[in-house]
Short mmCIF file of C-alpha atoms and ligand atoms in Angstrom, two decimals:
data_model
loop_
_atom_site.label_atom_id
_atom_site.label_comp_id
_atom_site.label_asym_id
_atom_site.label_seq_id
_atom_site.Cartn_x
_atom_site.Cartn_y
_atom_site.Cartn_z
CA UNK A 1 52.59 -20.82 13.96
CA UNK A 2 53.71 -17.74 11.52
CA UNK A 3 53.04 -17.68 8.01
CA UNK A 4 54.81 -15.36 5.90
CA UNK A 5 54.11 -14.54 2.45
CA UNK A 6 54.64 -12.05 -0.39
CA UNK A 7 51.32 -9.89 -2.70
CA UNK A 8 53.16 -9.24 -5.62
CA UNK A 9 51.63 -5.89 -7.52
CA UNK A 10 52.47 -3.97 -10.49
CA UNK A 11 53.16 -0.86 -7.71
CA UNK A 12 54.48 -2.55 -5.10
CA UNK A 13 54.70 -5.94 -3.39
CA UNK A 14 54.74 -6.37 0.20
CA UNK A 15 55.26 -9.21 2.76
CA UNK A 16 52.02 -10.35 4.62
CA UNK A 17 52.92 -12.20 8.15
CA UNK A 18 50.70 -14.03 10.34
CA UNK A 19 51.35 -15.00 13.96
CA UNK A 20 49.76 -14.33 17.81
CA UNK A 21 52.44 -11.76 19.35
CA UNK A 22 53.44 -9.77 16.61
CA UNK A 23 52.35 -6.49 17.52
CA UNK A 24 54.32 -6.30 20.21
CA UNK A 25 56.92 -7.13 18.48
CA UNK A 26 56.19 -4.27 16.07
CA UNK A 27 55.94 -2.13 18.40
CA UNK A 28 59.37 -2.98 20.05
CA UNK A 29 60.94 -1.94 16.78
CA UNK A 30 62.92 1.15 16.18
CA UNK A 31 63.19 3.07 13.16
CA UNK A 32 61.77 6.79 12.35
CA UNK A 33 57.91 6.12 12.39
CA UNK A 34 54.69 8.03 12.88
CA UNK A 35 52.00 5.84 14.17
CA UNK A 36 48.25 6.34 13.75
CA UNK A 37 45.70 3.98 15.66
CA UNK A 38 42.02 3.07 16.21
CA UNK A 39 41.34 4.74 19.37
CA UNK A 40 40.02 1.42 20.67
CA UNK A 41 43.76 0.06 20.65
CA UNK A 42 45.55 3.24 21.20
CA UNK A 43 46.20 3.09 25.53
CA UNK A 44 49.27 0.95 25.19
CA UNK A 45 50.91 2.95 22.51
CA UNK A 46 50.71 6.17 24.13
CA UNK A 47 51.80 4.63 27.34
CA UNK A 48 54.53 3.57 25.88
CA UNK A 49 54.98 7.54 24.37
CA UNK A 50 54.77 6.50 21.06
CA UNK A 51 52.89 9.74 20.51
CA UNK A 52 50.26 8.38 18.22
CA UNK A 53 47.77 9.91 16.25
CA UNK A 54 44.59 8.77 17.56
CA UNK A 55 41.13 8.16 15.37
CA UNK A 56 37.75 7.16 16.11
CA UNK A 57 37.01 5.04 13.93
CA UNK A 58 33.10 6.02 12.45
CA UNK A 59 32.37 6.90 8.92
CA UNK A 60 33.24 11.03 9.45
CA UNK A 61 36.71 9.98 10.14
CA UNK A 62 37.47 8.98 6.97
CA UNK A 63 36.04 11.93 5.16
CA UNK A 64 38.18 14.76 2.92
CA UNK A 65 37.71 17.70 5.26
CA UNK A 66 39.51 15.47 7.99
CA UNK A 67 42.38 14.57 5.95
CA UNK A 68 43.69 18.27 7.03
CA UNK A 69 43.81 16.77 10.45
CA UNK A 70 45.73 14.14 9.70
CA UNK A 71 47.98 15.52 7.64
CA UNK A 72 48.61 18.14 10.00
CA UNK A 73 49.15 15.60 12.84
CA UNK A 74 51.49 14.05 10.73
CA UNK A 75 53.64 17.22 10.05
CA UNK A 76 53.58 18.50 13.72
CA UNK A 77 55.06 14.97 14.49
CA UNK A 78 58.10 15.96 11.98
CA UNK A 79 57.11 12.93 9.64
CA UNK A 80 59.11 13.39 6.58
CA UNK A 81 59.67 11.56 3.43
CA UNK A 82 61.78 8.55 5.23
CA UNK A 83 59.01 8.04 8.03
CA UNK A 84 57.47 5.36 7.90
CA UNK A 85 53.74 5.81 8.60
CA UNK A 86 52.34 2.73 11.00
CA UNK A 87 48.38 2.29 11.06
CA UNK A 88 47.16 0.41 13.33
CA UNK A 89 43.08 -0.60 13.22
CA UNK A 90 40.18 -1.93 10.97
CA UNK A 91 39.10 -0.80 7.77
CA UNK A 92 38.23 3.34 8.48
CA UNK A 93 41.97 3.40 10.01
CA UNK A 94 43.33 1.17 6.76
CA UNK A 95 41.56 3.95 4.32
CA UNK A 96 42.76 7.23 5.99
CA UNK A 97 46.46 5.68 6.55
CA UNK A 98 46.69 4.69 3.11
CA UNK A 99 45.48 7.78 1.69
CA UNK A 100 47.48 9.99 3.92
CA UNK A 101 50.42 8.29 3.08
CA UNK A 102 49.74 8.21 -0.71
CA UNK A 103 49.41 11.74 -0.93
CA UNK A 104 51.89 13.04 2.12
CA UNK A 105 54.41 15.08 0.48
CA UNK A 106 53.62 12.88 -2.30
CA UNK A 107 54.00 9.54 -0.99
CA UNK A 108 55.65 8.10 1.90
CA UNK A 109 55.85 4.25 3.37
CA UNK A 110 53.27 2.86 5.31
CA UNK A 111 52.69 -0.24 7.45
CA UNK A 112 49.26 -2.00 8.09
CA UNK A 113 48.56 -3.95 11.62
CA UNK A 114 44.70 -4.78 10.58
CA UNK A 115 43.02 -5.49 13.83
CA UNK A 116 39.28 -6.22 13.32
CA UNK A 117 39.09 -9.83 11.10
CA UNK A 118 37.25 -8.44 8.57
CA UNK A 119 40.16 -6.79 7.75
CA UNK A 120 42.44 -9.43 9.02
CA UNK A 121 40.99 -11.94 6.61
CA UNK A 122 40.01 -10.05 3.95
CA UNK A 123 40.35 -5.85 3.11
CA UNK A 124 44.36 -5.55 4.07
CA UNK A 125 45.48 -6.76 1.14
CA UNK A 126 44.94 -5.07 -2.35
CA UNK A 127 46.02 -1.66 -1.67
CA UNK A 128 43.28 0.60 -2.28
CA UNK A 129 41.99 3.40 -0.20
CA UNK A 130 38.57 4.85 -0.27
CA UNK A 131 37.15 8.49 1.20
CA UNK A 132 34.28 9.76 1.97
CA UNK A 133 33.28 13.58 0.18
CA UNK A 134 30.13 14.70 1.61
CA UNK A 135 27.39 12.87 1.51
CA UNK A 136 29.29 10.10 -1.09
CA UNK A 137 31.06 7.28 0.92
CA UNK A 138 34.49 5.79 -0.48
CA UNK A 139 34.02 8.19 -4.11
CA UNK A 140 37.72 9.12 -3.60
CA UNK A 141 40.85 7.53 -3.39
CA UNK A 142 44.10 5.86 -4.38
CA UNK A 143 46.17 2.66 -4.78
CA UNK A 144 48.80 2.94 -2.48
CA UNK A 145 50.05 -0.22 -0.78
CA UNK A 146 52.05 -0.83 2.23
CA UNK A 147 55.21 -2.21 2.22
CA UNK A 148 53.92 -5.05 5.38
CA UNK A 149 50.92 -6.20 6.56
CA UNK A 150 51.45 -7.35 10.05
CA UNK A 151 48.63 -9.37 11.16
CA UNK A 152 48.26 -10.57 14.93
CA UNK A 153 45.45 -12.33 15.78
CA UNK A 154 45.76 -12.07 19.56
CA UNK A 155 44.38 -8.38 18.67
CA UNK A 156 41.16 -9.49 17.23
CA UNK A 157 39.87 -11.43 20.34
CA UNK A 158 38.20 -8.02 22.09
CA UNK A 159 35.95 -7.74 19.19
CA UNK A 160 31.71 -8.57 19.45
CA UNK A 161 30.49 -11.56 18.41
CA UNK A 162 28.90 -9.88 15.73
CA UNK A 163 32.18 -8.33 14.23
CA UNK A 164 33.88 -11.96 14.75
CA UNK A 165 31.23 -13.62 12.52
CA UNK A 166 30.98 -10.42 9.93
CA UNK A 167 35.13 -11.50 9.28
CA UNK A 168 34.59 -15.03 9.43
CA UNK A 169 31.68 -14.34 6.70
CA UNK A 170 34.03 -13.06 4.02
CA UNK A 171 36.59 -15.34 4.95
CA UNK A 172 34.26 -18.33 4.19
CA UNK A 173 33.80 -16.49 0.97
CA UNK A 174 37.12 -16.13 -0.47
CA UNK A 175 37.69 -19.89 0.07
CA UNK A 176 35.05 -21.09 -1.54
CA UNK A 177 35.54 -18.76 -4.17
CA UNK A 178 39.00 -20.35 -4.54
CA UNK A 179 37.09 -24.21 -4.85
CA UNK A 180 36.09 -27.18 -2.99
CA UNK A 181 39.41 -27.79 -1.73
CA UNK A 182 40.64 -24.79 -0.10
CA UNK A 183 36.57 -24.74 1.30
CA UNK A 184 37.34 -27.81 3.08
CA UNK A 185 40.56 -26.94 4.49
CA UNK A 186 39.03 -23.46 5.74
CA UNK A 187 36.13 -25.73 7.66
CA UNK A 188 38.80 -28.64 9.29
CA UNK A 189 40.43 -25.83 10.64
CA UNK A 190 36.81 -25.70 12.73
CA UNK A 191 36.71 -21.77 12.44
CA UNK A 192 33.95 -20.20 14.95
CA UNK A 193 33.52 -16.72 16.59
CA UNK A 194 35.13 -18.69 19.89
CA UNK A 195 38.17 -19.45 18.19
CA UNK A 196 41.69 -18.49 19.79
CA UNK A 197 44.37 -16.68 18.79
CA UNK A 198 46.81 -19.74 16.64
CA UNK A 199 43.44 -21.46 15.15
CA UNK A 200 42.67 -17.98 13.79
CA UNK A 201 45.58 -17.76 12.68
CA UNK A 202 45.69 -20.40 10.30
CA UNK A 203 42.41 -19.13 9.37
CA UNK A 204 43.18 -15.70 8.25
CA UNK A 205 46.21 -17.53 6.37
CA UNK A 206 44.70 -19.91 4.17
CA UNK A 207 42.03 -17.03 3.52
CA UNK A 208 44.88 -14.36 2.70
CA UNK A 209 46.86 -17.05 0.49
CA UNK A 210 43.89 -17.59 -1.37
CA UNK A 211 42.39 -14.09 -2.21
CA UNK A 212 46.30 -13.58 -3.36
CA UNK A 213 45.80 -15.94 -5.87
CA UNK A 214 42.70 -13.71 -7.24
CA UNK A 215 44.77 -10.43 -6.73
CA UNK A 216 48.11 -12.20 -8.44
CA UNK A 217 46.06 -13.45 -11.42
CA UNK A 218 43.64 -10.64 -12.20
CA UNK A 219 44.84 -7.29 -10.47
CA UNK A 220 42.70 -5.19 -12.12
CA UNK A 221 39.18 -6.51 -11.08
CA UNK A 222 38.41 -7.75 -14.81
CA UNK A 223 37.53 -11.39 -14.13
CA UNK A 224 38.51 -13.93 -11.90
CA UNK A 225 38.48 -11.34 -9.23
CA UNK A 226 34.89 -10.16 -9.65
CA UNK A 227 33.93 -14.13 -7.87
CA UNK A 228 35.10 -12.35 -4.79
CA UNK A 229 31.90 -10.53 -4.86
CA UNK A 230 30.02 -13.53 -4.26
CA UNK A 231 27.16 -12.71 -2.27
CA UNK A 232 27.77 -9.04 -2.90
CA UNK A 233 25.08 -7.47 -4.77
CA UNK A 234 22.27 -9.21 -2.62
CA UNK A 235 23.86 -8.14 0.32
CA UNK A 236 24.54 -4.74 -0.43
CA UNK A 237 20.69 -4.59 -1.22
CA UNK A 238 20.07 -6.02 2.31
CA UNK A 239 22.49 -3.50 3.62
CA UNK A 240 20.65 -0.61 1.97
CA UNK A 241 16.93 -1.89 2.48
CA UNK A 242 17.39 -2.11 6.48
CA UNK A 243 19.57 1.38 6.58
CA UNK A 244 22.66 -0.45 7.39
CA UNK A 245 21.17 -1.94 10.39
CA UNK A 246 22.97 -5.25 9.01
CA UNK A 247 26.62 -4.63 9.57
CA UNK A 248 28.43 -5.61 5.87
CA UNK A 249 29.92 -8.97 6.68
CA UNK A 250 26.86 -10.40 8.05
CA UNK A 251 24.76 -8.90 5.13
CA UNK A 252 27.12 -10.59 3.01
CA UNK A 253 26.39 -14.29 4.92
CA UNK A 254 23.15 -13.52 4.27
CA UNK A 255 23.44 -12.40 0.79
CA UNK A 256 25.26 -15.93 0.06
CA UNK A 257 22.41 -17.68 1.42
CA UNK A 258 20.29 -15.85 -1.37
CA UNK A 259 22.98 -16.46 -4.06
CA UNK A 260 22.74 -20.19 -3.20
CA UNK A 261 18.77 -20.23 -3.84
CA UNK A 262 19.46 -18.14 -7.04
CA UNK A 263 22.03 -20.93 -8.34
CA UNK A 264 19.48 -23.89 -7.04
CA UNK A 265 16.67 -22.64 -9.34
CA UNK A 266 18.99 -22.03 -12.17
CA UNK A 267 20.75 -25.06 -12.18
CA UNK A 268 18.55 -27.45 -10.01
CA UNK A 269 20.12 -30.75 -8.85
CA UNK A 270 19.01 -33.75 -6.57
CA UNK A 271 20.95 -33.73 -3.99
CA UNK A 272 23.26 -30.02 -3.11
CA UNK A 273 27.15 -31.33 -3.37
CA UNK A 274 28.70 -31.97 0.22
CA UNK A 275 30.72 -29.20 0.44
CA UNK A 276 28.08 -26.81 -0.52
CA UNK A 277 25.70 -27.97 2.34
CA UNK A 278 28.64 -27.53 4.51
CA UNK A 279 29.18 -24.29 3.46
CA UNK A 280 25.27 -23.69 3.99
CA UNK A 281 25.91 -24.87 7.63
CA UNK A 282 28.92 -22.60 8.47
CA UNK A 283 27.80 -19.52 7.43
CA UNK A 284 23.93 -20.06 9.53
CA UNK A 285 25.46 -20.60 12.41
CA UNK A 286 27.66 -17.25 11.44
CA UNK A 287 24.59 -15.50 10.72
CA UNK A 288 22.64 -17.35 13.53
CA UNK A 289 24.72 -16.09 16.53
CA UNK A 290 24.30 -12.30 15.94
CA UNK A 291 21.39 -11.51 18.25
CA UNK A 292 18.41 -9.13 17.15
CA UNK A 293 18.98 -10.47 13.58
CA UNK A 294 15.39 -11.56 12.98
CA UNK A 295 13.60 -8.29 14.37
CA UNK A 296 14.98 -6.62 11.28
CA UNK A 297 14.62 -9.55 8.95
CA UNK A 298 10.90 -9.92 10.03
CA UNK A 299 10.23 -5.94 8.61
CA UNK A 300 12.40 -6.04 5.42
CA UNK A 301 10.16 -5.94 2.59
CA UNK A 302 11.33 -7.77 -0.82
CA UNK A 303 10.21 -5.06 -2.96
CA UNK A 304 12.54 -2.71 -1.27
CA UNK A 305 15.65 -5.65 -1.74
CA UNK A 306 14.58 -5.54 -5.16
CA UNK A 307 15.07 -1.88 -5.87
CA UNK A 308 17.74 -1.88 -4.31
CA UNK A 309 19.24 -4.54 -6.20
CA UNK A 310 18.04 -3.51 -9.06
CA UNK A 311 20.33 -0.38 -8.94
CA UNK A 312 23.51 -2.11 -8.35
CA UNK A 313 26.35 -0.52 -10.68
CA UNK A 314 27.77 -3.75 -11.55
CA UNK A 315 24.47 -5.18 -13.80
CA UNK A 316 24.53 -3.68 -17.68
CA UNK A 317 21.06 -2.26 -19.18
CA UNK A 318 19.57 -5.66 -20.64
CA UNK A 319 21.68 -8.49 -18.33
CA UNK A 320 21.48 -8.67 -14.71
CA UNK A 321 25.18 -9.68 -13.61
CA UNK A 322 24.70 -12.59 -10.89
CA UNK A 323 27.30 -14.71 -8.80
CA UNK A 324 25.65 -18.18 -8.20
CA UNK A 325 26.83 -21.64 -7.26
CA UNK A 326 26.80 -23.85 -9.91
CA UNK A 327 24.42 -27.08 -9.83
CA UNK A 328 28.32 -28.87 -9.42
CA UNK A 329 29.33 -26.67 -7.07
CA UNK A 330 31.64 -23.79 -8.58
CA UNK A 331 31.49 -20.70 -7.69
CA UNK A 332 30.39 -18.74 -11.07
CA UNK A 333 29.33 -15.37 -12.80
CA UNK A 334 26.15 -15.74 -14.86
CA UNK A 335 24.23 -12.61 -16.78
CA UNK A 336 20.51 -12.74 -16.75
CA UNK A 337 18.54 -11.70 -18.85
CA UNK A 338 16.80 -8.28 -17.24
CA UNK A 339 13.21 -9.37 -17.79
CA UNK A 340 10.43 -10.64 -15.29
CA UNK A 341 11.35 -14.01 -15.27
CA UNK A 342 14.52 -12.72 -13.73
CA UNK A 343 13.43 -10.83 -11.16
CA UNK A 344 10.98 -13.27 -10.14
CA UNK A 345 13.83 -15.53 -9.56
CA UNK A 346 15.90 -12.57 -7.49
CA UNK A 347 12.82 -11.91 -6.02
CA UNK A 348 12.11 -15.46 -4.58
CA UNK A 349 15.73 -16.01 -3.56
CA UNK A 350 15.37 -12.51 -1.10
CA UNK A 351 12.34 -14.22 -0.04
CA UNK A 352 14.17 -17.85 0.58
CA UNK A 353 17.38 -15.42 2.25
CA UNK A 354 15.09 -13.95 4.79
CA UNK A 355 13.04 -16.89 5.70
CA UNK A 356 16.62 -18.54 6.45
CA UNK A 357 17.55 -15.86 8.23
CA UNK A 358 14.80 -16.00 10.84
CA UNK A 359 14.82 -19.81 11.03
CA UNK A 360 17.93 -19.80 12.38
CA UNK A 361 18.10 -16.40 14.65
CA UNK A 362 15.17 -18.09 16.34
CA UNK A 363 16.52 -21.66 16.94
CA UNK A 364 19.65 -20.03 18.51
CA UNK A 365 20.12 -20.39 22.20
CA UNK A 366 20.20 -16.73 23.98
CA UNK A 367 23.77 -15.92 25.30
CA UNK A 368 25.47 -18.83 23.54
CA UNK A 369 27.62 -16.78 21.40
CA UNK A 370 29.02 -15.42 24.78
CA UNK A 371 29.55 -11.86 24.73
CA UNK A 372 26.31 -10.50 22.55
CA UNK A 373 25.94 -7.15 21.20
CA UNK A 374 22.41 -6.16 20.03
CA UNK A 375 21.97 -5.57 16.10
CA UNK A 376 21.17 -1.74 15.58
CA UNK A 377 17.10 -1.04 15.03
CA UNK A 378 16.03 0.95 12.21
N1 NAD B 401 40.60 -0.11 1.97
C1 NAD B 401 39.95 -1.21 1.69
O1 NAD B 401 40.39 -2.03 0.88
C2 NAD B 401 38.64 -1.50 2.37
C3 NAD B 401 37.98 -2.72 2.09
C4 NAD B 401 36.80 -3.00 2.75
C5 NAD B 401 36.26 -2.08 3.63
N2 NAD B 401 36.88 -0.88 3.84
C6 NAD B 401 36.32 0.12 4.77
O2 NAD B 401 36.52 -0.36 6.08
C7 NAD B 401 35.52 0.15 6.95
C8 NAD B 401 35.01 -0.99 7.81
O3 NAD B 401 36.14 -1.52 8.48
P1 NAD B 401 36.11 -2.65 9.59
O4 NAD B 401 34.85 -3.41 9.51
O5 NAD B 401 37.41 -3.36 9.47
O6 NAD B 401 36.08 -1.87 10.98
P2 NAD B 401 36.14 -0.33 11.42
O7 NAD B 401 37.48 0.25 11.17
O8 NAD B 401 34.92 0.35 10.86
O9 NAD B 401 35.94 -0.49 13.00
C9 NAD B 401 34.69 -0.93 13.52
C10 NAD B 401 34.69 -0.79 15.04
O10 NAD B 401 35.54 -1.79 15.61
C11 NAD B 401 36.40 -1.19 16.57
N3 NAD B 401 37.60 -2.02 16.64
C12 NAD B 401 38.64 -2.10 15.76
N4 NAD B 401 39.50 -3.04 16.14
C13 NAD B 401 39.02 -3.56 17.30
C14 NAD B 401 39.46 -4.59 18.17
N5 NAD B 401 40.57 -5.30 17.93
N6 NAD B 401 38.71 -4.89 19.24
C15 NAD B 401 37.55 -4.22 19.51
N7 NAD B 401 37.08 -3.23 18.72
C16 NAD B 401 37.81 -2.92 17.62
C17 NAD B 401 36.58 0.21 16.09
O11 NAD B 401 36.98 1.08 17.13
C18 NAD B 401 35.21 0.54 15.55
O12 NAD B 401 34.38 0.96 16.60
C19 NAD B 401 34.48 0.80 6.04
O13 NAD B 401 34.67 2.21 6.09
C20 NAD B 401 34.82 0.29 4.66
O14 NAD B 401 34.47 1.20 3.64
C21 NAD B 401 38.07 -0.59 3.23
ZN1 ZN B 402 32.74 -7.36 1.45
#
């Protein structure tokens, strides 16, 4: 299967495709091109002398001093305004290629082969690019977009389970965000970290067509947009109260399990609608198959969360900005007022999010997940 379609932008619109194979295909390609890759994924470009700029892909990559590098790399490899610039790697290698290429003598084209599926699924599209300055992550950057997004699925299948569920975590998101429907065409599609190469891609589709329709309608973040941080501000907290020993996507599965007890007590109901507790269900056994999950859960404290939460840029001085499930089932932005009653509320919902988490980390089977990487301790 490929699906093709087009992100239209007021700077830019670019074709999105979606097949197994593409890369190589890509690759095979002529045309004056610089490429720059994830070092992870870099062996069969250089074999093929392709000559590519190679980055490993932590934090301190994508920092301003190391933009000289780049830049440099770029020049010795006589890019000029007609080369096309070709990244190829998750999210770190997405931010310094789009920057680079927004500010290389001022501007050039870029393509983007995403190949972790949090990026697959979710950050490839929309354009922006965020750097690190000092001790500041993503304070800088620009809105620069590519003129493709080649995504290949195929690439995606060396990643840990934990980096397969983080994706699948935001994907889940996004179509749920977009309503009941496009949920339950996401879950017959039977997405799971042991899915291969076509299923995921019809995953990554429906989950790109959809956050399009957020991007199309609002492209400036004002409204419809901001559902897509569903889950968001509780798990940023979580993120920052274990020292980012919860990797983001995961942190975000969790911090949708805490949204969902926030909307519960705000707008009880009998009986949760169906799609809702399937949703519920998906995104546990996401969460439930990253191993060393509940050593961390079992020492995160919910006054910590709550600081944490507290501080979140996106709340105003007397309303706590929340993103709940409604008691029929819509996703939905709610302000609260910024009192105790509130925070009570927040403060249970942490509670009800961690006692999830460890209920199921310890019902999973050890190993099940096949290949396992350990959570980092903090
Ligand atoms: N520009 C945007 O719109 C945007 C949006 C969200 C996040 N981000 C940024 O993206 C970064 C996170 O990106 P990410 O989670 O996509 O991953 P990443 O780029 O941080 O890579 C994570 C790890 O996965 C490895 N890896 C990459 N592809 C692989 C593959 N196919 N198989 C095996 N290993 C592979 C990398 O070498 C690295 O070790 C953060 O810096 C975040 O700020 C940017
Ligand atoms: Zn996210």
């Amino acid at each position: 299967m490929q699906a093709s379609f087009d992100i239209v932008a007021s700077n830019g619109s670019y074709g999105v495709s979606v097949a197994p194979g593409l890369l190589d295909a890509l690759l095979a390609e002529g045309g004056e091109r610089v490429f720059i890759v994830d070092e992870f994924l870099a062996a069969p470009l250089v074999t093929a002398g392709l000559n590519p700029i190679v980055v490993v892909a932590d934090e301190p990559a994508k920092s301003l001093d190391r933009m000289t590098d780049v830049i440099v790399a770029m020049r010795d490899r006589r890019a000029t305004r007609d080369t096309v610039l070709v990244a190829i790697g998750g999210g770190v290698v997405q931010d310094i290629a789009a920057f680079a290429a927004s500010i290389y003598m001022r501007g050039i084209p870029w393509i983007y082969v995403p190949t972790t599926l949090l990026s697959m699924a979710d950050s490839c599209i929309g354009g922006k690019s965020s750097i690190n300055v000092g001790k500041y992550k993503n304070i800088v950057g620009t809105i620069h977009p590519p003129i493709r997004v080649i995504i290949d699925p195929v690439v995606s299948l060396t990643l840990n389970v934990e980096q397969k569920a983080a994706g699948l975590c935001e994907a889940v998101k996004i179509c749920l965000c977009h309503g009941p429907s496009t949920l339950d065409a996401y879950l017959a599609l039977r997405p799971g970290i042991d899915a291969d190469a076509e299923r995921l891609s019809e995953v990554i589709a429906l989950t790109l067509r959809s956050k399009k329709w957020f991007i199309e309608v609002d492209e400036f973040d004002r409204s419809e947009r901001l559902l897509l941080n569903f889950g968001h501000t509780f798990g940023h907290a979580l993120e920052a109260a274990t020292g980012f020993a919860v990797s983001h996507g995961i942190a975000v599965g969790l911090g949708m399990l805490a949204a969902l007890h926030l909307g519960e007590a705000l707008d009880p109901v009998q009986v949760a609608p169906l799609h809702i507790a399937n949703f519920r269900n998906h995104v546990s056994e996401l969460v439930a198959s990253v191993d060393g999950l509940d050593s961390v859960l079992a020492r995160v404290e919910v006054p910590a969360l709550m600081d944490a939460f507290q501080s979140d840029k996106k709340h105003r001085r007397d309303l706590f900005a929340v993103i709940i499930v409604s008691g029929e089932g819509r996703v939905e932005r709610r302000m609260l007022p910024r009192d105790e009653a509130s925070s009570d509320l927040i403060a249970q919902s942490f509670a009800a999010m961690i006692a999830d988490g460890l209920s199921v980390s310890q019902t999973r089977q050890p190993g099940s997940a096949g290949e396992v990487m350990r959570i980092k301790s903090f």
